[in-house]
Every structure is written in structure tokens, then in C-alpha cells.
mmCIF file with all atom_site columns, C-alpha atoms in Angstrom:
data_model
loop_
_atom_site.group_PDB
_atom_site.id
_atom_site.type_symbol
_atom_site.label_atom_id
_atom_site.label_alt_id
_atom_site.label_comp_id
_atom_site.label_asym_id
_atom_site.label_entity_id
_atom_site.label_seq_id
_atom_site.pdbx_PDB_ins_code
_atom_site.Cartn_x
_atom_site.Cartn_y
_atom_site.Cartn_z
_atom_site.occupancy
_atom_site.B_iso_or_equiv
_atom_site.pdbx_formal_charge
_atom_site.auth_seq_id
_atom_site.auth_comp_id
_atom_site.auth_asym_id
_atom_site.auth_atom_id
_atom_site.pdbx_PDB_model_num
ATOM 1   C CA . MET A 1 1   ? 21.608  3.468  -2.718 1.00 0.00 ? 219 MET A CA 1
ATOM 2   C CA . ARG A 1 2   ? 23.907  4.998  -0.111 1.00 0.00 ? 220 ARG A CA 1
ATOM 3   C CA . TYR A 1 3   ? 25.561  6.976  -2.886 1.00 0.00 ? 221 TYR A CA 1
ATOM 4   C CA . PHE A 1 4   ? 22.169  8.375  -3.933 1.00 0.00 ? 222 PHE A CA 1
ATOM 5   C CA . PHE A 1 5   ? 21.401  9.613  -0.406 1.00 0.00 ? 223 PHE A CA 1
ATOM 6   C CA . ALA A 1 6   ? 24.922  11.008 -0.057 1.00 0.00 ? 224 ALA A CA 1
ATOM 7   C CA . LEU A 1 7   ? 24.284  13.135 -3.156 1.00 0.00 ? 225 LEU A CA 1
ATOM 8   C CA . ILE A 1 8   ? 20.990  14.390 -1.663 1.00 0.00 ? 226 ILE A CA 1
ATOM 9   C CA . ALA A 1 9   ? 22.749  15.305 1.592  1.00 0.00 ? 227 ALA A CA 1
ATOM 10  C CA . LEU A 1 10  ? 25.508  17.163 -0.279 1.00 0.00 ? 228 LEU A CA 1
ATOM 11  C CA . ALA A 1 11  ? 23.005  19.100 -2.375 1.00 0.00 ? 229 ALA A CA 1
ATOM 12  C CA . LEU A 1 12  ? 20.984  20.085 0.687  1.00 0.00 ? 230 LEU A CA 1
ATOM 13  C CA . ALA A 1 13  ? 24.088  21.203 2.564  1.00 0.00 ? 231 ALA A CA 1
ATOM 14  C CA . GLN A 1 14  ? 25.142  23.435 -0.343 1.00 0.00 ? 232 GLN A CA 1
ATOM 15  C CA . THR A 1 15  ? 21.804  25.245 -0.598 1.00 0.00 ? 233 THR A CA 1
ATOM 16  C CA . GLY A 1 16  ? 22.206  26.989 2.775  1.00 0.00 ? 234 GLY A CA 1
ATOM 17  C CA . ILE A 1 17  ? 18.456  26.985 3.422  1.00 0.00 ? 235 ILE A CA 1
ATOM 18  C CA . ALA A 1 18  ? 17.392  29.447 6.125  1.00 0.00 ? 236 ALA A CA 1
ATOM 19  C CA . ALA A 1 19  ? 15.440  28.120 9.094  1.00 0.00 ? 237 ALA A CA 1
ATOM 20  C CA . HIS A 1 20  ? 11.676  28.724 9.058  1.00 0.00 ? 238 HIS A CA 1
ATOM 21  C CA . ALA A 1 21  ? 9.993   30.115 12.177 1.00 0.00 ? 239 ALA A CA 1
ATOM 22  C CA . THR A 1 22  ? 7.219   28.170 13.900 1.00 0.00 ? 240 THR A CA 1
ATOM 23  C CA . PRO A 1 23  ? 3.934   28.919 12.083 1.00 0.00 ? 241 PRO A CA 1
ATOM 24  C CA . PRO A 1 24  ? 1.175   30.470 14.224 1.00 0.00 ? 242 PRO A CA 1
ATOM 25  C CA . ALA A 1 25  ? -1.428  28.208 15.803 1.00 0.00 ? 243 ALA A CA 1
ATOM 26  C CA . MET A 1 26  ? -4.061  29.204 13.237 1.00 0.00 ? 244 MET A CA 1
ATOM 27  C CA . ASP A 1 27  ? -1.968  27.608 10.470 1.00 0.00 ? 245 ASP A CA 1
ATOM 28  C CA . TRP A 1 28  ? -1.991  24.199 12.164 1.00 0.00 ? 246 TRP A CA 1
ATOM 29  C CA . GLU A 1 29  ? -4.739  21.597 11.880 1.00 0.00 ? 247 GLU A CA 1
ATOM 30  C CA . ILE A 1 30  ? -5.687  18.987 14.456 1.00 0.00 ? 248 ILE A CA 1
ATOM 31  C CA . GLY A 1 31  ? -6.851  16.001 12.443 1.00 0.00 ? 249 GLY A CA 1
ATOM 32  C CA . PRO A 1 32  ? -6.570  14.294 10.126 1.00 0.00 ? 250 PRO A CA 1
ATOM 33  C CA . ILE A 1 33  ? -9.811  15.159 8.390  1.00 0.00 ? 251 ILE A CA 1
ATOM 34  C CA . ILE A 1 34  ? -10.587 12.423 5.859  1.00 0.00 ? 252 ILE A CA 1
ATOM 35  C CA . ARG A 1 35  ? -13.742 12.591 3.727  1.00 0.00 ? 253 ARG A CA 1
ATOM 36  C CA . GLY A 1 36  ? -15.268 15.029 6.189  1.00 0.00 ? 254 GLY A CA 1
ATOM 37  C CA . GLN A 1 37  ? -14.478 13.051 9.341  1.00 0.00 ? 255 GLN A CA 1
ATOM 38  C CA . ASN A 1 38  ? -12.024 14.387 11.900 1.00 0.00 ? 256 ASN A CA 1
ATOM 39  C CA . TYR A 1 39  ? -10.230 11.456 13.500 1.00 0.00 ? 257 TYR A CA 1
ATOM 40  C CA . SER A 1 40  ? -9.048  13.558 16.465 1.00 0.00 ? 258 SER A CA 1
ATOM 41  C CA . LEU A 1 41  ? -12.204 12.938 18.469 1.00 0.00 ? 259 LEU A CA 1
ATOM 42  C CA . ASN A 1 42  ? -13.417 15.817 20.655 1.00 0.00 ? 260 ASN A CA 1
ATOM 43  C CA . MET A 1 43  ? -10.466 18.036 19.752 1.00 0.00 ? 261 MET A CA 1
ATOM 44  C CA . PRO A 1 44  ? -10.608 21.633 18.420 1.00 0.00 ? 262 PRO A CA 1
ATOM 45  C CA . LEU A 1 45  ? -9.658  22.192 14.784 1.00 0.00 ? 263 LEU A CA 1
ATOM 46  C CA . ALA A 1 46  ? -6.528  24.108 15.778 1.00 0.00 ? 264 ALA A CA 1
ATOM 47  C CA . PRO A 1 47  ? -4.328  24.405 18.874 1.00 0.00 ? 265 PRO A CA 1
ATOM 48  C CA . MET A 1 48  ? -4.257  27.459 21.146 1.00 0.00 ? 266 MET A CA 1
ATOM 49  C CA . GLN A 1 49  ? -1.711  30.189 20.467 1.00 0.00 ? 267 GLN A CA 1
ATOM 50  C CA . THR A 1 50  ? 0.959   30.678 23.149 1.00 0.00 ? 268 THR A CA 1
ATOM 51  C CA . GLU A 1 51  ? 3.738   33.237 23.472 1.00 0.00 ? 269 GLU A CA 1
ATOM 52  C CA . GLY A 1 52  ? 6.251   31.155 21.545 1.00 0.00 ? 270 GLY A CA 1
ATOM 53  C CA . GLY A 1 53  ? 4.199   28.476 19.826 1.00 0.00 ? 271 GLY A CA 1
ATOM 54  C CA . TRP A 1 54  ? 0.944   26.667 20.524 1.00 0.00 ? 272 TRP A CA 1
ATOM 55  C CA . ALA A 1 55  ? -0.661  24.216 22.937 1.00 0.00 ? 273 ALA A CA 1
ATOM 56  C CA . PHE A 1 56  ? -3.544  21.805 23.361 1.00 0.00 ? 274 PHE A CA 1
ATOM 57  C CA . ASN A 1 57  ? -5.001  19.789 26.207 1.00 0.00 ? 275 ASN A CA 1
ATOM 58  C CA . PHE A 1 58  ? -5.028  16.020 25.850 1.00 0.00 ? 276 PHE A CA 1
ATOM 59  C CA . PRO A 1 59  ? -8.493  14.476 26.034 1.00 0.00 ? 277 PRO A CA 1
ATOM 60  C CA . ASN A 1 60  ? -9.020  12.617 29.326 1.00 0.00 ? 278 ASN A CA 1
ATOM 61  C CA . SER A 1 61  ? -9.813  10.312 31.060 1.00 0.00 ? 279 SER A CA 1
ATOM 62  C CA . THR A 1 62  ? -10.929 7.487  28.713 1.00 0.00 ? 280 THR A CA 1
ATOM 63  C CA . LYS A 1 63  ? -10.918 6.641  25.014 1.00 0.00 ? 281 LYS A CA 1
ATOM 64  C CA . ALA A 1 64  ? -14.564 7.678  24.798 1.00 0.00 ? 282 ALA A CA 1
ATOM 65  C CA . ASP A 1 65  ? -13.624 11.191 25.934 1.00 0.00 ? 283 ASP A CA 1
ATOM 66  C CA . GLY A 1 66  ? -11.513 11.709 22.812 1.00 0.00 ? 284 GLY A CA 1
ATOM 67  C CA . HIS A 1 67  ? -8.000  11.349 21.425 1.00 0.00 ? 285 HIS A CA 1
ATOM 68  C CA . VAL A 1 68  ? -5.506  13.433 19.439 1.00 0.00 ? 286 VAL A CA 1
ATOM 69  C CA . HIS A 1 69  ? -3.965  12.001 16.248 1.00 0.00 ? 287 HIS A CA 1
ATOM 70  C CA . TYR A 1 70  ? -2.229  14.515 13.907 1.00 0.00 ? 288 TYR A CA 1
ATOM 71  C CA . VAL A 1 71  ? -1.249  18.164 14.376 1.00 0.00 ? 289 VAL A CA 1
ATOM 72  C CA . THR A 1 72  ? 0.103   19.452 11.063 1.00 0.00 ? 290 THR A CA 1
ATOM 73  C CA . PHE A 1 73  ? 0.483   22.433 8.726  1.00 0.00 ? 291 PHE A CA 1
ATOM 74  C CA . ASP A 1 74  ? 1.239   23.003 5.035  1.00 0.00 ? 292 ASP A CA 1
ATOM 75  C CA . PRO A 1 75  ? 4.963   23.781 4.693  1.00 0.00 ? 293 PRO A CA 1
ATOM 76  C CA . GLY A 1 76  ? 5.090   23.979 0.907  1.00 0.00 ? 294 GLY A CA 1
ATOM 77  C CA . SER A 1 77  ? 7.884   22.055 -0.774 1.00 0.00 ? 295 SER A CA 1
ATOM 78  C CA . LEU A 1 78  ? 10.501  20.419 1.453  1.00 0.00 ? 296 LEU A CA 1
ATOM 79  C CA . ARG A 1 79  ? 12.811  19.901 -1.538 1.00 0.00 ? 297 ARG A CA 1
ATOM 80  C CA . ASN A 1 80  ? 15.662  21.986 -0.089 1.00 0.00 ? 298 ASN A CA 1
ATOM 81  C CA . ALA A 1 81  ? 15.150  21.170 3.600  1.00 0.00 ? 299 ALA A CA 1
ATOM 82  C CA . SER A 1 82  ? 17.588  18.924 5.442  1.00 0.00 ? 300 SER A CA 1
ATOM 83  C CA . LEU A 1 83  ? 16.453  18.853 9.098  1.00 0.00 ? 301 LEU A CA 1
ATOM 84  C CA . ILE A 1 84  ? 13.394  19.240 11.301 1.00 0.00 ? 302 ILE A CA 1
ATOM 85  C CA . ARG A 1 85  ? 13.990  20.263 14.915 1.00 0.00 ? 303 ARG A CA 1
ATOM 86  C CA . VAL A 1 86  ? 11.167  20.237 17.465 1.00 0.00 ? 304 VAL A CA 1
ATOM 87  C CA . ARG A 1 87  ? 11.080  21.377 21.090 1.00 0.00 ? 305 ARG A CA 1
ATOM 88  C CA . TYR A 1 88  ? 8.000   20.763 23.195 1.00 0.00 ? 306 TYR A CA 1
ATOM 89  C CA . ARG A 1 89  ? 6.812   20.558 26.789 1.00 0.00 ? 307 ARG A CA 1
ATOM 90  C CA . VAL A 1 90  ? 4.355   18.169 28.396 1.00 0.00 ? 308 VAL A CA 1
ATOM 91  C CA . ASP A 1 91  ? 2.675   19.211 31.644 1.00 0.00 ? 309 ASP A CA 1
ATOM 92  C CA . ALA A 1 92  ? 0.981   16.478 33.662 1.00 0.00 ? 310 ALA A CA 1
ATOM 93  C CA . ARG A 1 93  ? 0.830   15.403 37.273 1.00 0.00 ? 311 ARG A CA 1
ATOM 94  C CA . GLN A 1 94  ? 2.762   12.391 38.485 1.00 0.00 ? 312 GLN A CA 1
ATOM 95  C CA . GLY A 1 95  ? 1.177   9.083  37.552 1.00 0.00 ? 313 GLY A CA 1
ATOM 96  C CA . THR A 1 96  ? -0.596  10.343 34.429 1.00 0.00 ? 314 THR A CA 1
ATOM 97  C CA . ARG A 1 97  ? -0.502  7.798  31.593 1.00 0.00 ? 315 ARG A CA 1
ATOM 98  C CA . PHE A 1 98  ? -0.606  8.652  27.890 1.00 0.00 ? 316 PHE A CA 1
ATOM 99  C CA . VAL A 1 99  ? -2.572  5.865  26.271 1.00 0.00 ? 317 VAL A CA 1
ATOM 100 C CA . PRO A 1 100 ? -2.721  4.917  22.568 1.00 0.00 ? 318 PRO A CA 1
ATOM 101 C CA . GLN A 1 101 ? -6.417  4.501  21.844 1.00 0.00 ? 319 GLN A CA 1
ATOM 102 C CA . GLU A 1 102 ? -5.776  1.451  19.619 1.00 0.00 ? 320 GLU A CA 1
ATOM 103 C CA . ASP A 1 103 ? -2.857  -0.082 21.540 1.00 0.00 ? 321 ASP A CA 1
ATOM 104 C CA . SER A 1 104 ? -3.609  0.638  25.180 1.00 0.00 ? 322 SER A CA 1
ATOM 105 C CA . HIS A 1 105 ? -0.951  -1.795 26.408 1.00 0.00 ? 323 HIS A CA 1
ATOM 106 C CA . ARG A 1 106 ? 1.832   0.287  24.779 1.00 0.00 ? 324 ARG A CA 1
ATOM 107 C CA . PRO A 1 107 ? 3.224   3.701  25.819 1.00 0.00 ? 325 PRO A CA 1
ATOM 108 C CA . GLY A 1 108 ? 1.838   6.732  23.997 1.00 0.00 ? 326 GLY A CA 1
ATOM 109 C CA . THR A 1 109 ? 4.293   8.284  21.542 1.00 0.00 ? 327 THR A CA 1
ATOM 110 C CA . VAL A 1 110 ? 4.886   11.427 19.498 1.00 0.00 ? 328 VAL A CA 1
ATOM 111 C CA . SER A 1 111 ? 6.874   11.536 16.272 1.00 0.00 ? 329 SER A CA 1
ATOM 112 C CA . LEU A 1 112 ? 7.234   13.401 12.977 1.00 0.00 ? 330 LEU A CA 1
ATOM 113 C CA . PHE A 1 113 ? 5.359   12.881 9.719  1.00 0.00 ? 331 PHE A CA 1
ATOM 114 C CA . PHE A 1 114 ? 4.970   14.426 6.280  1.00 0.00 ? 332 PHE A CA 1
ATOM 115 C CA . GLN A 1 115 ? 2.570   13.822 3.422  1.00 0.00 ? 333 GLN A CA 1
ATOM 116 C CA . ARG A 1 116 ? 2.680   14.331 -0.316 1.00 0.00 ? 334 ARG A CA 1
ATOM 117 C CA . ARG A 1 117 ? 0.102   16.602 -1.925 1.00 0.00 ? 335 ARG A CA 1
ATOM 118 C CA . GLY A 1 118 ? -2.811  14.734 -3.498 1.00 0.00 ? 336 GLY A CA 1
ATOM 119 C CA . ASP A 1 119 ? -2.803  11.773 -1.096 1.00 0.00 ? 337 ASP A CA 1
ATOM 120 C CA . ASN A 1 120 ? -6.176  10.011 -0.990 1.00 0.00 ? 338 ASN A CA 1
ATOM 121 C CA . TRP A 1 121 ? -5.404  8.218  2.323  1.00 0.00 ? 339 TRP A CA 1
ATOM 122 C CA . SER A 1 122 ? -5.940  4.771  0.780  1.00 0.00 ? 340 SER A CA 1
ATOM 123 C CA . ALA A 1 123 ? -2.274  3.657  1.128  1.00 0.00 ? 341 ALA A CA 1
ATOM 124 C CA . ARG A 1 124 ? -2.809  1.675  -2.080 1.00 0.00 ? 342 ARG A CA 1
ATOM 125 C CA . GLY A 1 125 ? -0.969  1.759  -5.390 1.00 0.00 ? 343 GLY A CA 1
ATOM 126 C CA . ARG A 1 126 ? 1.116   4.914  -5.738 1.00 0.00 ? 344 ARG A CA 1
ATOM 127 C CA . TYR A 1 127 ? -0.472  6.295  -2.548 1.00 0.00 ? 345 TYR A CA 1
ATOM 128 C CA . ALA A 1 128 ? 1.487   3.725  -0.537 1.00 0.00 ? 346 ALA A CA 1
ATOM 129 C CA . LEU A 1 129 ? 4.423   6.128  -1.004 1.00 0.00 ? 347 LEU A CA 1
ATOM 130 C CA . TYR A 1 130 ? 2.653   9.402  -0.188 1.00 0.00 ? 348 TYR A CA 1
ATOM 131 C CA . ARG A 1 131 ? 2.856   9.359  3.633  1.00 0.00 ? 349 ARG A CA 1
ATOM 132 C CA . TRP A 1 132 ? 6.183   9.088  5.458  1.00 0.00 ? 350 TRP A CA 1
ATOM 133 C CA . TYR A 1 133 ? 6.909   8.619  9.165  1.00 0.00 ? 351 TYR A CA 1
ATOM 134 C CA . ALA A 1 134 ? 10.159  9.531  10.902 1.00 0.00 ? 352 ALA A CA 1
ATOM 135 C CA . PRO A 1 135 ? 12.760  6.819  11.630 1.00 0.00 ? 353 PRO A CA 1
ATOM 136 C CA . ALA A 1 136 ? 11.885  4.543  14.552 1.00 0.00 ? 354 ALA A CA 1
ATOM 137 C CA . HIS A 1 137 ? 14.862  5.697  16.602 1.00 0.00 ? 355 HIS A CA 1
ATOM 138 C CA . THR A 1 138 ? 13.433  9.258  16.688 1.00 0.00 ? 356 THR A CA 1
ATOM 139 C CA . VAL A 1 139 ? 10.037  8.282  18.149 1.00 0.00 ? 357 VAL A CA 1
ATOM 140 C CA . GLN A 1 140 ? 9.595   9.584  21.701 1.00 0.00 ? 358 GLN A CA 1
ATOM 141 C CA . GLU A 1 141 ? 7.393   8.327  24.507 1.00 0.00 ? 359 GLU A CA 1
ATOM 142 C CA . ILE A 1 142 ? 5.159   11.097 25.816 1.00 0.00 ? 360 ILE A CA 1
ATOM 143 C CA . ALA A 1 143 ? 6.316   12.139 29.265 1.00 0.00 ? 361 ALA A CA 1
ATOM 144 C CA . PRO A 1 144 ? 6.253   15.290 31.421 1.00 0.00 ? 362 PRO A CA 1
ATOM 145 C CA . GLY A 1 145 ? 9.072   17.771 30.873 1.00 0.00 ? 363 GLY A CA 1
ATOM 146 C CA . ILE A 1 146 ? 10.798  19.617 28.034 1.00 0.00 ? 364 ILE A CA 1
ATOM 147 C CA . HIS A 1 147 ? 11.933  17.477 25.107 1.00 0.00 ? 365 HIS A CA 1
ATOM 148 C CA . GLU A 1 148 ? 13.647  17.923 21.761 1.00 0.00 ? 366 GLU A CA 1
ATOM 149 C CA . MET A 1 149 ? 13.764  15.817 18.618 1.00 0.00 ? 367 MET A CA 1
ATOM 150 C CA . ARG A 1 150 ? 15.976  16.296 15.570 1.00 0.00 ? 368 ARG A CA 1
ATOM 151 C CA . VAL A 1 151 ? 15.246  14.342 12.415 1.00 0.00 ? 369 VAL A CA 1
ATOM 152 C CA . ARG A 1 152 ? 17.254  14.543 9.216  1.00 0.00 ? 370 ARG A CA 1
ATOM 153 C CA . LEU A 1 153 ? 15.289  14.475 5.985  1.00 0.00 ? 371 LEU A CA 1
ATOM 154 C CA . ASP A 1 154 ? 18.061  12.569 4.209  1.00 0.00 ? 372 ASP A CA 1
ATOM 155 C CA . ASP A 1 155 ? 17.811  9.659  6.648  1.00 0.00 ? 373 ASP A CA 1
ATOM 156 C CA . PRO A 1 156 ? 17.006  6.518  4.592  1.00 0.00 ? 374 PRO A CA 1
ATOM 157 C CA . ALA A 1 157 ? 15.121  5.036  7.579  1.00 0.00 ? 375 ALA A CA 1
ATOM 158 C CA . TRP A 1 158 ? 11.994  7.175  7.068  1.00 0.00 ? 376 TRP A CA 1
ATOM 159 C CA . GLY A 1 159 ? 9.150   4.676  6.644  1.00 0.00 ? 377 GLY A CA 1
ATOM 160 C CA . SER A 1 160 ? 6.154   4.808  4.326  1.00 0.00 ? 378 SER A CA 1
ATOM 161 C CA . VAL A 1 161 ? 2.588   4.278  5.480  1.00 0.00 ? 379 VAL A CA 1
ATOM 162 C CA . VAL A 1 162 ? 3.001   0.699  4.242  1.00 0.00 ? 380 VAL A CA 1
ATOM 163 C CA . GLY A 1 163 ? 5.109   -1.123 6.818  1.00 0.00 ? 381 GLY A CA 1
ATOM 164 C CA . GLY A 1 164 ? 8.484   -2.344 5.707  1.00 0.00 ? 382 GLY A CA 1
ATOM 165 C CA . ILE A 1 165 ? 9.058   0.207  2.910  1.00 0.00 ? 383 ILE A CA 1
ATOM 166 C CA . LYS A 1 166 ? 11.852  2.650  3.755  1.00 0.00 ? 384 LYS A CA 1
ATOM 167 C CA . ALA A 1 167 ? 13.026  5.804  2.018  1.00 0.00 ? 385 ALA A CA 1
ATOM 168 C CA . GLY A 1 168 ? 16.258  4.003  1.205  1.00 0.00 ? 386 GLY A CA 1
ATOM 169 C CA . ASP A 1 169 ? 14.253  1.369  -0.692 1.00 0.00 ? 387 ASP A CA 1
ATOM 170 C CA . ARG A 1 170 ? 12.358  3.920  -2.800 1.00 0.00 ? 388 ARG A CA 1
ATOM 171 C CA . PRO A 1 171 ? 14.565  7.047  -2.847 1.00 0.00 ? 389 PRO A CA 1
ATOM 172 C CA . ARG A 1 172 ? 12.996  8.689  -5.894 1.00 0.00 ? 390 ARG A CA 1
ATOM 173 C CA . ALA A 1 173 ? 9.467   8.321  -4.515 1.00 0.00 ? 391 ALA A CA 1
ATOM 174 C CA . PHE A 1 174 ? 10.663  9.754  -1.202 1.00 0.00 ? 392 PHE A CA 1
ATOM 175 C CA . GLU A 1 175 ? 12.323  12.695 -2.953 1.00 0.00 ? 393 GLU A CA 1
ATOM 176 C CA . ARG A 1 176 ? 9.140   13.403 -4.945 1.00 0.00 ? 394 ARG A CA 1
ATOM 177 C CA . SER A 1 177 ? 7.142   13.389 -1.706 1.00 0.00 ? 395 SER A CA 1
ATOM 178 C CA . LEU A 1 178 ? 9.513   15.912 -0.153 1.00 0.00 ? 396 LEU A CA 1
ATOM 179 C CA . ALA A 1 179 ? 9.319   18.133 -3.215 1.00 0.00 ? 397 ALA A CA 1
ATOM 180 C CA . ASN A 1 180 ? 5.511   18.043 -3.209 1.00 0.00 ? 398 ASN A CA 1
ATOM 181 C CA . ALA A 1 181 ? 4.788   18.056 0.533  1.00 0.00 ? 399 ALA A CA 1
ATOM 182 C CA . SER A 1 182 ? 1.378   19.296 1.650  1.00 0.00 ? 400 SER A CA 1
ATOM 183 C CA . ARG A 1 183 ? 1.432   18.502 5.392  1.00 0.00 ? 401 ARG A CA 1
ATOM 184 C CA . VAL A 1 184 ? 4.155   18.139 7.997  1.00 0.00 ? 402 VAL A CA 1
ATOM 185 C CA . GLY A 1 185 ? 3.948   17.911 11.756 1.00 0.00 ? 403 GLY A CA 1
ATOM 186 C CA . LEU A 1 186 ? 3.450   15.706 14.777 1.00 0.00 ? 404 LEU A CA 1
ATOM 187 C CA . VAL A 1 187 ? 1.585   12.423 15.074 1.00 0.00 ? 405 VAL A CA 1
ATOM 188 C CA . PHE A 1 188 ? 0.406   10.812 18.304 1.00 0.00 ? 406 PHE A CA 1
ATOM 189 C CA . GLY A 1 189 ? -0.079  7.086  18.780 1.00 0.00 ? 407 GLY A CA 1
ATOM 190 C CA . SER A 1 190 ? 2.235   4.196  19.526 1.00 0.00 ? 408 SER A CA 1
ATOM 191 C CA . THR A 1 191 ? 5.317   2.578  18.032 1.00 0.00 ? 409 THR A CA 1
ATOM 192 C CA . ALA A 1 192 ? 2.979   0.167  16.217 1.00 0.00 ? 410 ALA A CA 1
ATOM 193 C CA . ALA A 1 193 ? 0.420   2.742  15.009 1.00 0.00 ? 411 ALA A CA 1
ATOM 194 C CA . ARG A 1 194 ? 2.106   6.129  14.835 1.00 0.00 ? 412 ARG A CA 1
ATOM 195 C CA . GLY A 1 195 ? -0.829  8.460  14.221 1.00 0.00 ? 413 GLY A CA 1
ATOM 196 C CA . HIS A 1 196 ? -3.737  6.470  15.589 1.00 0.00 ? 414 HIS A CA 1
ATOM 197 C CA . GLY A 1 197 ? -4.405  8.693  18.581 1.00 0.00 ? 415 GLY A CA 1
ATOM 198 C CA . VAL A 1 198 ? -3.560  9.221  22.251 1.00 0.00 ? 416 VAL A CA 1
ATOM 199 C CA . TYR A 1 199 ? -5.492  10.286 25.322 1.00 0.00 ? 417 TYR A CA 1
ATOM 200 C CA . ALA A 1 200 ? -4.359  10.935 28.913 1.00 0.00 ? 418 ALA A CA 1
ATOM 201 C CA . THR A 1 201 ? -5.649  9.392  32.115 1.00 0.00 ? 419 THR A CA 1
ATOM 202 C CA . ALA A 1 202 ? -5.656  12.802 33.860 1.00 0.00 ? 420 ALA A CA 1
ATOM 203 C CA . PRO A 1 203 ? -5.513  16.463 32.774 1.00 0.00 ? 421 PRO A CA 1
ATOM 204 C CA . ALA A 1 204 ? -2.385  17.039 30.666 1.00 0.00 ? 422 ALA A CA 1
ATOM 205 C CA . ARG A 1 205 ? -1.138  19.686 28.260 1.00 0.00 ? 423 ARG A CA 1
ATOM 206 C CA . PHE A 1 206 ? 1.153   19.560 25.218 1.00 0.00 ? 424 PHE A CA 1
ATOM 207 C CA . GLU A 1 207 ? 2.929   22.811 24.293 1.00 0.00 ? 425 GLU A CA 1
ATOM 208 C CA . LEU A 1 208 ? 5.001   23.263 21.149 1.00 0.00 ? 426 LEU A CA 1
ATOM 209 C CA . LEU A 1 209 ? 7.937   25.536 21.931 1.00 0.00 ? 427 LEU A CA 1
ATOM 210 C CA . ASP A 1 210 ? 9.708   25.484 18.572 1.00 0.00 ? 428 ASP A CA 1
ATOM 211 C CA . PHE A 1 211 ? 9.238   23.799 15.192 1.00 0.00 ? 429 PHE A CA 1
ATOM 212 C CA . GLU A 1 212 ? 12.089  24.536 12.839 1.00 0.00 ? 430 GLU A CA 1
ATOM 213 C CA . ILE A 1 213 ? 12.600  23.325 9.277  1.00 0.00 ? 431 ILE A CA 1
ATOM 214 C CA . ARG A 1 214 ? 15.982  24.081 7.798  1.00 0.00 ? 432 ARG A CA 1
#
């Protein structure tokens, strides 16, 4: 299995893929929208454009006021990509908490995600291998300041939507998902429920400074 991923890494390194610039705010979707329902309660359909990227305001001050789950765009195939690098800034006053709407006792987190085209969101049968979440060690607690995350796409610790299944366990399914990606981006939740939504206890803003796929 390690040999398989080593071959993927070598192939990606030899392609010399150019970095892609951050797509404009209008290309991103705040969701997910599943069977007509947007799970990001009381959020706009897209973030606001900024000089270098985009931004949104976290819903506040309670779960009933709303929560943000996924902010994603369609990257096309990720077959020849090897790394995703993200820089972002969180603005909030001291004492503001970022609360997972399903796990309020845990810290709110942000992490990376991608999804294979044609996913029906059931997580059953073959669809159990259509959504992939970045390795646990790359998950970041949401906190004020400027932050950066770098996640390699040949890391065998990417996890499927079904807990316990890693890319290293199902490398061919993972590779097919990369090749047929339809969404990639950021998910907000907790370490236990990555994209299940976050709200803030006071006014707070998330600004994407750079999103680079290379």
C-alpha cells in the first residue's frame, strides 16, 4: 500500500502542475444544498468578494440564529494535483467562542474536504467512498488571527465520510474520487463531525486570503 502511494506521489511530482489562483467569491457555494435544502442555516448562497479572496460573517449568537457548514467550489479534476494550501483570517473580539451546532462541548473547527461527482449524499454502498475529509492532524480550531494549512493529496490518512475508512485502505477509490472531483473547499464543525456547522457567540468574520491547488 505504501508503494502504491509512493507511485502516486512520484507521478504528481513529475507533472509540474501550475498553481491555481483563488476562484472569485461568485464561484463558491455556502452549503451544502441537498435535495433543495441548504444546511448552512441563515447564510447567503455565496461569500462576499474581498480584495484578495472572500469573506463571510459567522451567524451569532445561538444555534437558532444559524450556522455555516461547507464553503466549496467546483475545481474540475484533481487527478494531477498534489497539495492544497489555504491561508485565512478570523476576526473576533476576545472571548468569542466558535461553537459546533451538534457538539457544543467541543471547539469549533475548520478543515478541508473534497467530493466525487455524482455523490447522492447517502454515504451508502459506493457512495461511502465519494466524500473525503483531510487528515485529522490538519484540522484547525477556529481562532482569531491569520492561519495557514497545507494538506497533501497523496496523504493516506484522508478519511471517507464513513468513519474508519482511510485513503490508504481504499487507494483506487480515493484516486477515482480525485480524478472526478466536483467540489473542494472548507468545512466547519468539530473533530467529531467535520462539516456539521459552526456559529459564533459574538460577531465574527472569516476571510479567505488564499486557496491554492497545485
